[in-house]
Each structure stands twice: as structure tokens, then as C-alpha cells.
Coordinates of C-alpha atoms and ligand atoms in Angstrom, one line a residue:
M2 CA 0.5 -12.2 -25.5
L3 CA -0.9 -8.8 -24.8
Q4 CA -0.4 -6.4 -27.8
S5 CA 1.0 -3.1 -26.5
A6 CA 1.2 0.3 -28.0
V7 CA 4.4 0.8 -26.1
D8 CA 7.7 -0.4 -27.5
I9 CA 9.3 -2.7 -24.9
D10 CA 12.5 -4.7 -25.1
I11 CA 11.4 -8.1 -23.8
R12 CA 14.1 -10.6 -22.9
K13 CA 12.4 -13.7 -21.6
N14 CA 13.6 -15.7 -18.7
P15 CA 14.9 -19.0 -20.1
S16 CA 14.7 -20.8 -16.7
G17 CA 11.4 -20.0 -15.1
R18 CA 11.1 -20.8 -11.3
L19 CA 7.4 -21.2 -11.1
Q20 CA 7.5 -25.0 -10.5
Q21 CA 9.7 -24.4 -7.4
V22 CA 7.2 -22.2 -5.7
D23 CA 5.1 -23.5 -2.8
F24 CA 2.0 -21.4 -3.2
D25 CA 0.6 -22.8 0.1
N26 CA 3.4 -21.3 2.2
L27 CA 4.1 -17.9 0.9
T28 CA 5.7 -15.3 3.2
F29 CA 4.9 -11.8 2.2
G30 CA 7.5 -10.3 -0.2
E31 CA 10.0 -13.2 -0.3
V32 CA 9.3 -14.9 -3.6
F33 CA 9.6 -13.0 -6.8
S34 CA 8.2 -13.8 -10.2
D35 CA 10.4 -14.5 -13.3
H36 CA 10.5 -11.0 -14.8
M37 CA 11.1 -7.4 -13.8
L38 CA 10.6 -4.1 -15.7
T39 CA 13.1 -1.3 -15.8
I40 CA 12.9 2.1 -17.4
D41 CA 16.0 4.3 -17.1
Y42 CA 15.9 8.1 -17.0
R43 CA 19.0 9.6 -18.5
D44 CA 19.7 12.9 -20.3
K45 CA 16.3 14.1 -19.2
T46 CA 14.6 11.3 -21.2
W47 CA 13.0 8.0 -20.5
K48 CA 14.9 5.2 -22.3
R49 CA 13.3 2.1 -23.9
P50 CA 11.5 0.0 -21.3
V51 CA 13.1 -3.4 -20.7
I52 CA 11.5 -6.5 -19.3
E53 CA 14.1 -9.0 -18.3
P54 CA 14.7 -11.9 -15.9
Y55 CA 14.4 -10.9 -12.2
G56 CA 17.9 -10.5 -10.8
P57 CA 20.4 -8.2 -9.0
L58 CA 21.2 -4.7 -10.0
P59 CA 24.7 -3.4 -10.6
L60 CA 25.0 -0.2 -8.6
S61 CA 27.8 2.1 -7.7
P62 CA 28.4 2.4 -3.9
A63 CA 28.0 6.2 -4.5
T64 CA 24.5 5.8 -5.9
K65 CA 22.7 8.8 -4.5
F66 CA 19.6 6.9 -3.3
L67 CA 21.8 4.7 -1.0
H68 CA 22.9 7.8 0.9
Y69 CA 20.1 10.3 0.8
G70 CA 17.0 8.1 0.2
Q71 CA 15.7 10.1 -2.8
G72 CA 13.1 7.5 -3.9
V73 CA 9.4 6.6 -4.0
F74 CA 7.5 3.3 -4.0
E75 CA 4.0 2.0 -4.6
G76 CA 2.2 -1.2 -3.6
L77 CA -0.8 -2.7 -5.4
K78 CA -2.2 -6.1 -6.3
A79 CA -3.4 -8.3 -9.2
F80 CA -6.1 -10.9 -8.7
R81 CA -7.4 -13.7 -10.8
Y82 CA -11.1 -13.9 -11.9
A83 CA -12.7 -17.3 -12.0
G84 CA -12.5 -17.3 -15.8
G85 CA -8.7 -16.7 -15.8
K86 CA -8.7 -13.0 -16.5
I87 CA -6.4 -10.9 -14.3
N88 CA -7.5 -7.8 -12.6
I89 CA -4.9 -5.1 -11.6
F90 CA -6.9 -3.2 -8.9
R91 CA -7.0 0.6 -9.2
L92 CA -3.9 0.8 -11.3
D93 CA -4.6 4.4 -12.4
E94 CA -5.1 5.5 -8.8
H95 CA -1.7 4.1 -7.9
Y96 CA -0.2 6.0 -10.8
R97 CA -1.7 9.2 -9.6
R98 CA -0.5 8.7 -6.0
M99 CA 3.0 7.7 -7.2
K100 CA 3.0 10.9 -9.3
R101 CA 2.2 13.0 -6.3
S102 CA 4.9 11.2 -4.2
C103 CA 7.4 11.9 -7.0
E104 CA 6.6 15.5 -7.1
R105 CA 7.3 15.9 -3.4
M106 CA 10.7 14.3 -3.9
I107 CA 11.4 16.1 -7.3
I108 CA 11.6 12.8 -9.1
P109 CA 10.4 12.4 -12.7
L110 CA 7.9 9.5 -13.5
P111 CA 7.0 7.9 -16.8
D112 CA 3.7 9.3 -18.1
E113 CA 0.5 7.5 -17.3
E114 CA 0.2 5.5 -20.5
L115 CA 3.7 4.2 -20.2
F116 CA 3.2 3.3 -16.6
L117 CA -0.1 1.5 -17.2
E118 CA 0.9 -0.3 -20.4
T119 CA 4.3 -1.6 -19.1
I120 CA 2.8 -3.0 -15.9
K121 CA 0.0 -4.7 -17.9
V122 CA 2.6 -6.3 -20.2
L123 CA 4.8 -7.4 -17.2
V124 CA 1.8 -8.9 -15.4
D125 CA 0.6 -10.6 -18.6
L126 CA 4.0 -12.2 -19.2
D127 CA 4.1 -13.6 -15.6
R128 CA 0.3 -14.3 -15.5
D129 CA 0.9 -17.9 -14.3
W130 CA 2.3 -16.3 -11.1
V131 CA -1.0 -14.8 -10.2
P132 CA -2.3 -17.4 -7.7
E133 CA -5.6 -19.3 -8.5
D134 CA -6.8 -19.2 -4.9
K135 CA -9.3 -16.5 -4.0
F136 CA -7.4 -15.3 -1.0
K137 CA -4.1 -15.0 -2.7
S138 CA -2.8 -12.4 -5.2
L139 CA 0.2 -11.0 -7.0
Y140 CA 1.7 -8.0 -5.2
I141 CA 3.1 -5.4 -7.6
R142 CA 5.9 -3.1 -6.4
P143 CA 6.8 -0.2 -8.6
F144 CA 9.6 2.0 -7.3
I145 CA 12.0 4.7 -8.5
F146 CA 15.3 6.0 -7.1
G147 CA 18.1 8.4 -7.9
T148 CA 21.1 6.7 -9.5
D149 CA 23.6 9.6 -9.9
E150 CA 27.1 8.4 -8.8
S151 CA 27.5 11.4 -6.6
L152 CA 27.5 12.3 -2.9
G153 CA 26.5 15.8 -3.7
M154 CA 23.4 16.8 -1.7
R155 CA 21.1 17.8 -4.5
E156 CA 18.5 16.0 -6.6
S157 CA 19.7 13.2 -8.8
Q158 CA 19.8 13.8 -12.6
N159 CA 19.4 10.0 -13.4
Y160 CA 16.8 7.5 -12.1
K161 CA 15.9 3.9 -12.3
Y162 CA 12.2 3.0 -12.4
I163 CA 11.6 -0.7 -11.7
V164 CA 8.6 -2.9 -11.2
I165 CA 8.9 -6.3 -9.5
T166 CA 6.1 -8.7 -8.6
S167 CA 5.6 -11.2 -5.8
P168 CA 2.9 -13.8 -5.2
V169 CA 1.4 -13.4 -1.8
G170 CA -0.7 -15.7 0.4
N171 CA -3.8 -15.2 2.4
Y172 CA -3.3 -12.5 5.0
Y173 CA -5.8 -14.2 7.3
K174 CA -4.4 -17.7 7.0
E175 CA -4.2 -18.2 10.7
G176 CA -7.7 -16.7 11.2
I177 CA -8.5 -13.1 12.0
K178 CA -6.5 -11.8 14.9
P179 CA -7.5 -8.3 15.9
V180 CA -4.5 -6.1 16.3
K181 CA -3.4 -4.5 19.6
L182 CA -2.4 -0.9 19.3
T183 CA -0.6 1.5 21.5
T184 CA 0.1 5.2 21.1
M185 CA 3.7 6.2 21.3
P186 CA 3.3 9.9 22.2
E187 CA 7.0 10.5 22.3
F188 CA 7.3 9.6 18.5
V189 CA 5.6 10.8 15.3
R190 CA 5.4 9.2 11.9
A191 CA 5.1 12.4 9.9
T192 CA 5.0 16.2 10.5
P193 CA 3.0 19.0 8.8
G194 CA 5.1 20.1 5.8
G195 CA 7.0 16.8 5.9
A196 CA 6.7 13.9 3.5
G197 CA 4.0 11.9 5.4
E198 CA 1.6 12.1 2.4
A199 CA 4.2 10.5 0.1
K200 CA 5.1 6.8 -0.1
V201 CA 8.8 7.4 0.5
P202 CA 11.3 4.9 2.0
G203 CA 12.4 7.2 4.9
N204 CA 9.0 7.3 6.5
Y205 CA 9.1 3.5 7.0
A206 CA 12.7 3.4 8.2
S207 CA 12.0 5.9 10.9
S208 CA 8.9 4.1 12.1
L209 CA 10.8 0.9 12.9
Y210 CA 12.2 2.1 16.2
P211 CA 8.8 3.1 17.7
G212 CA 7.3 -0.1 16.2
A213 CA 9.9 -2.2 17.9
R214 CA 9.3 -0.4 21.3
A215 CA 5.6 -1.1 20.9
F216 CA 6.2 -4.7 20.2
E217 CA 8.3 -5.1 23.3
Q218 CA 5.4 -3.8 25.3
G219 CA 3.1 -6.4 23.8
Y220 CA 1.4 -4.4 21.0
T221 CA 1.3 -5.3 17.3
Q222 CA 1.1 -1.8 15.9
V223 CA 1.7 1.8 16.7
L224 CA -1.4 4.2 16.7
W225 CA 0.2 7.3 15.3
L226 CA -0.8 10.7 16.8
D227 CA -0.4 14.1 15.1
A228 CA 3.0 15.8 15.6
I229 CA 1.8 19.1 17.0
E230 CA -0.7 18.3 19.8
R231 CA 0.1 14.5 20.1
R232 CA -3.7 14.1 20.4
Y233 CA -5.3 13.5 17.0
V234 CA -5.2 10.0 15.6
E235 CA -3.6 9.8 12.1
E236 CA -2.8 6.2 11.1
V237 CA -2.2 2.7 12.4
G238 CA 1.2 1.1 11.5
T239 CA 1.2 1.4 7.7
S240 CA -2.6 1.5 7.4
N241 CA -5.3 4.1 7.5
I242 CA -7.8 3.9 10.3
F243 CA -11.6 3.8 10.6
F244 CA -14.0 4.0 13.5
V245 CA -17.7 3.1 13.7
I246 CA -19.3 5.6 16.0
E247 CA -23.1 5.2 16.5
D248 CA -23.5 3.7 13.0
K249 CA -21.4 6.5 11.4
L250 CA -18.2 5.7 9.6
V251 CA -15.5 8.1 10.9
T252 CA -11.9 8.4 9.6
P253 CA -9.2 11.1 10.1
D254 CA -9.3 13.7 7.3
L255 CA -6.2 13.9 5.1
S256 CA -4.3 16.4 7.1
G257 CA -1.2 16.5 5.0
S258 CA 0.7 14.0 7.2
I259 CA -1.6 11.0 6.5
L260 CA -0.9 8.7 3.6
P261 CA -3.9 8.8 1.2
G262 CA -4.7 5.1 1.1
I263 CA -6.4 3.7 -2.0
T264 CA -8.2 1.2 0.2
R265 CA -9.3 4.1 2.4
K266 CA -10.6 5.8 -0.8
S267 CA -12.4 2.7 -1.9
I268 CA -14.1 2.3 1.5
L269 CA -15.3 5.9 1.4
E270 CA -16.6 5.5 -2.2
L271 CA -18.5 2.4 -1.2
A272 CA -19.9 4.0 1.9
E273 CA -21.2 6.9 -0.3
R274 CA -22.7 4.4 -2.8
W275 CA -24.4 2.7 0.1
S276 CA -25.6 6.0 1.6
M277 CA -23.8 5.2 4.8
P278 CA -23.2 8.3 7.0
V279 CA -19.5 9.2 6.8
E280 CA -17.4 11.8 8.6
E281 CA -13.8 12.7 7.6
R282 CA -12.6 14.8 10.5
K283 CA -10.1 15.1 13.3
V284 CA -10.4 12.3 15.9
A285 CA -8.9 12.9 19.3
I286 CA -7.6 10.0 21.3
D287 CA -9.5 11.2 24.4
E288 CA -12.7 11.4 22.4
L289 CA -12.3 7.7 21.6
F290 CA -12.0 6.9 25.3
D291 CA -15.1 8.9 26.1
L292 CA -17.1 7.3 23.2
H293 CA -16.0 3.9 24.3
K294 CA -17.2 4.5 27.9
Q295 CA -20.6 5.6 26.6
G296 CA -20.8 2.5 24.4
K297 CA -20.8 4.5 21.2
L298 CA -17.6 3.2 19.7
T299 CA -18.5 -0.2 18.2
E300 CA -15.7 -1.0 15.7
V301 CA -12.2 0.1 14.9
F302 CA -10.3 -1.2 11.8
G303 CA -7.3 -0.4 9.7
S304 CA -7.3 -0.3 5.9
G305 CA -4.6 -1.1 3.4
T306 CA -3.7 -3.1 0.3
A307 CA -2.1 -5.9 2.3
A308 CA -5.2 -7.0 4.3
V309 CA -8.0 -4.8 2.9
V310 CA -9.4 -4.3 6.4
S311 CA -7.9 -5.5 9.8
P312 CA -9.9 -5.3 13.0
V313 CA -8.5 -3.6 16.1
G314 CA -9.0 -5.4 19.4
V315 CA -7.2 -3.1 21.9
I316 CA -6.1 0.5 22.0
H317 CA -3.7 1.5 24.8
H318 CA -2.8 5.1 25.6
E319 CA -0.9 6.4 28.6
G320 CA -1.9 3.5 31.0
Q321 CA -5.5 3.3 29.9
K322 CA -7.0 0.7 27.5
I323 CA -10.0 0.5 25.2
E324 CA -11.0 -3.2 24.9
L325 CA -13.2 -3.6 21.9
G326 CA -13.9 -7.2 22.6
Q327 CA -13.7 -8.1 18.9
D328 CA -12.5 -11.6 18.2
K329 CA -13.5 -11.4 14.6
M330 CA -14.3 -8.7 12.1
G331 CA -17.1 -6.4 13.1
P332 CA -20.2 -6.3 10.8
I333 CA -19.2 -3.0 9.1
A334 CA -15.6 -4.0 8.5
Q335 CA -16.8 -7.4 7.1
K336 CA -19.2 -5.6 4.7
F337 CA -16.4 -3.6 3.2
Y338 CA -14.1 -6.6 3.2
D339 CA -16.6 -8.7 1.3
A340 CA -17.4 -6.0 -1.2
I341 CA -13.8 -5.1 -2.0
T342 CA -12.6 -8.8 -2.2
G343 CA -15.7 -9.6 -4.3
I344 CA -14.7 -6.8 -6.8
H345 CA -11.1 -8.0 -6.7
H346 CA -12.1 -11.4 -8.0
G347 CA -14.9 -10.4 -10.4
E348 CA -17.7 -11.9 -8.2
I349 CA -19.2 -8.4 -7.7
K350 CA -19.8 -6.1 -10.6
D351 CA -17.2 -3.4 -10.9
E352 CA -19.5 -0.4 -11.2
A353 CA -16.9 2.3 -10.7
G354 CA -14.2 1.1 -13.2
W355 CA -11.7 0.0 -10.5
C356 CA -10.6 -3.1 -12.4
H357 CA -7.9 -3.1 -15.1
L358 CA -8.1 -6.5 -16.9
V359 CA -5.3 -8.3 -18.7
Ligands
PLP3 C1 0.5 2.3 1.8 C2 0.0 2.9 3.1 C3 -1.3 2.9 3.5 C4 -2.4 2.2 2.8 O1 -2.6 2.6 1.4 P1 -3.3 1.6 0.4 O2 -3.3 2.3 -0.8 O3 -4.7 1.4 1.0 O4 -2.5 0.3 0.4 C5 -1.6 3.6 4.6 N1 -0.6 4.2 5.4 C6 0.7 4.2 5.0 C7 1.7 4.8 5.9 C8 1.0 3.5 3.9 O5 2.3 3.4 3.5

């Protein structure tokens, strides 16, 4: 087992469930590995980390988070190299983002060493849960929430930081199906000065209603527009968005209401390494329609940890449609997909130190 500098109370699960898992039929986020990690924050200090069997939490019905949503989460993945080593992808970047999210919600977070070390020990303990198959991975979900037993509308004094992990299957098992997007100009995901930059539960809860309306109209995802002018493209569903415009890679600049995706960052860093022209700027929905008419908009794709990249087939906005005619990934999206998944699995050299091996 991994030797760790951090003192962790490890209580092994005596009845592992690994044999019962059907790795060929995994639904995202429905199977959980044998152990979970908890670090409690009480009396302004972090208590000793505990790794114990995955199971339910005893919570007071007055737990502050349940009422006011003071919480933050992250989502990242571990992949298996051919030789058996396990790669936790961009673990340090996920720490930095979680730290920024926590600052926005006045939540404390374990320091970086404690965060990194405890996740490595947890993944190492459940390393047999990291699937062998190249297109599968172990999804890692760190989260933290206010546990004060109090309905007072102020920040919690006590917190629970927990990490659970879940083996996930191939996102593209049924082949690549380009997503169909519609704008929902009467709704916004995030506002300037709000918490759109932070990975906080409320952002997702409030996106469900517009998402369901889009689905009723035959679209898979909402193309979110900015809150002020309802004109500039921000994100797609829970992913960032990229456009290929006359061989240039274009993505909305981080305006404050866009979630700073780590896949987005990886794509931009690869583009720079490949000397590909990149623009981070405002992208107006009407500009996209004009560019499409002129034949200058050749690819649109989303980016996120779940699928790496996901091609967009249709964009609908106020009765008009852009049909991209993509029935598979476009060449630029494919290039990023191949590079990132290659680095995930150790087939392509990790030049930038993105891989944290256990
Ligand atoms: C998590 C998330 C993303 C993608 O971030 P990654 O770090 O690339 O997974 C994009 N948009 C929203 C709203 C998100 O929650």
C-alpha cells in the first residue's frame, strides 16, 4: 500500500463488493467503490482523516446544507495505464478550482498536501475499482458541505469534506451522437457577480427546469447565453464550448459567469503547444449564424471531464437552426480527444505534468 506522509485512520471494508459489479454495464454515478474518505472540520480545525466503508451518513434534519445549500463539489477521473499504474488526471488543478469555489462560499478546505495525499491513498486502496478498459475510468467526487445543526442564515461553523469514487463506463458506448442544442433566452445559468464560476450545487439545481423544457422541445442540452444581453454564448449544459472558425479555435473568455473547466484549460494548453491559433473572446449567437451562412463555422464541440469532447450537431435559436452536418467528431475535436485520452492512459508522453500516479 501507498506510504503516506498524512496520518489517516483506515478502516477497511470487510465485505468488498467488487465481484458483484458488471463493468460492461455501468450507468454514470450509480455504483460506488468500497471506501470513502471523510475529514470533519470542527472547532476551526481539521480532524484526523478517516477512510471507511462506503455507506450512509447520519445527519440532523437541521443540517445547514440541506436548507441553504452551502456546499461545493469537484469531479475528476483516475485512469489505468497499460502497466497497471493509476493516473489521477490534473489532481492539483482540481484542488485549486475547489479552493476558489470554497472561497466564494466561505467554506474552509483542507490544505493542498492533505487533499492530494488523502485522495491518492483512497484511490490506491480501491485501485482494483479502476477499470482495465481504455474507455472506462474511476470518477472521483470530492465535496464539502456545512453541517451546523442550525437554521440560522449564516455560514456554517462545521463542515464535512467527503470523497467518494465511482467506476464509469465509456461515454461513447452507443457511438458518437452529436448533441442538439437550443438557446433558452428566458433563462440564465449564472449572472455576473453570482456563483457561476464556482462548482456549487445550486447552479445545477436551477438549470434542471430549463434543461427539461429544452428536452421537451427535442434538444439534448441548453446553450446558455449571458444574463445581461442574452446574446453571448457561455456554456453548453454542464460543459464549456469551443468553435472552429476558419481554422481558428475560439472559446468564450472566462467572463466570471463561466465555469473554468479543466478540460477547457487542457485543450487551450495543447492548442498553444501545437501553435494552433486560439481566441478567447465573446462569441455572439448572431455571429455564429452569420459565420455558418458564410461556411466559416466548421466545428462546434463541448468539453468536460465526462466525455472529454462532445460534438454539436444542431444549434437552435429563436426559430432558426444551424445544422453542422456532423455525424461524428470533427477533425479538430478528434485531435484533442485523441491527445487527451492518450495522456490519460499513458500512451502519449505527459509533457506538462498533468498525471498524478499511484
Ligand atoms: C464541471 C463543469 C464544466 C467542465 O469542467 P471540467 O473541469 O472540464 O470537467 C463546465 N461547465 C460546468 C457548468 C461545469 O460544472
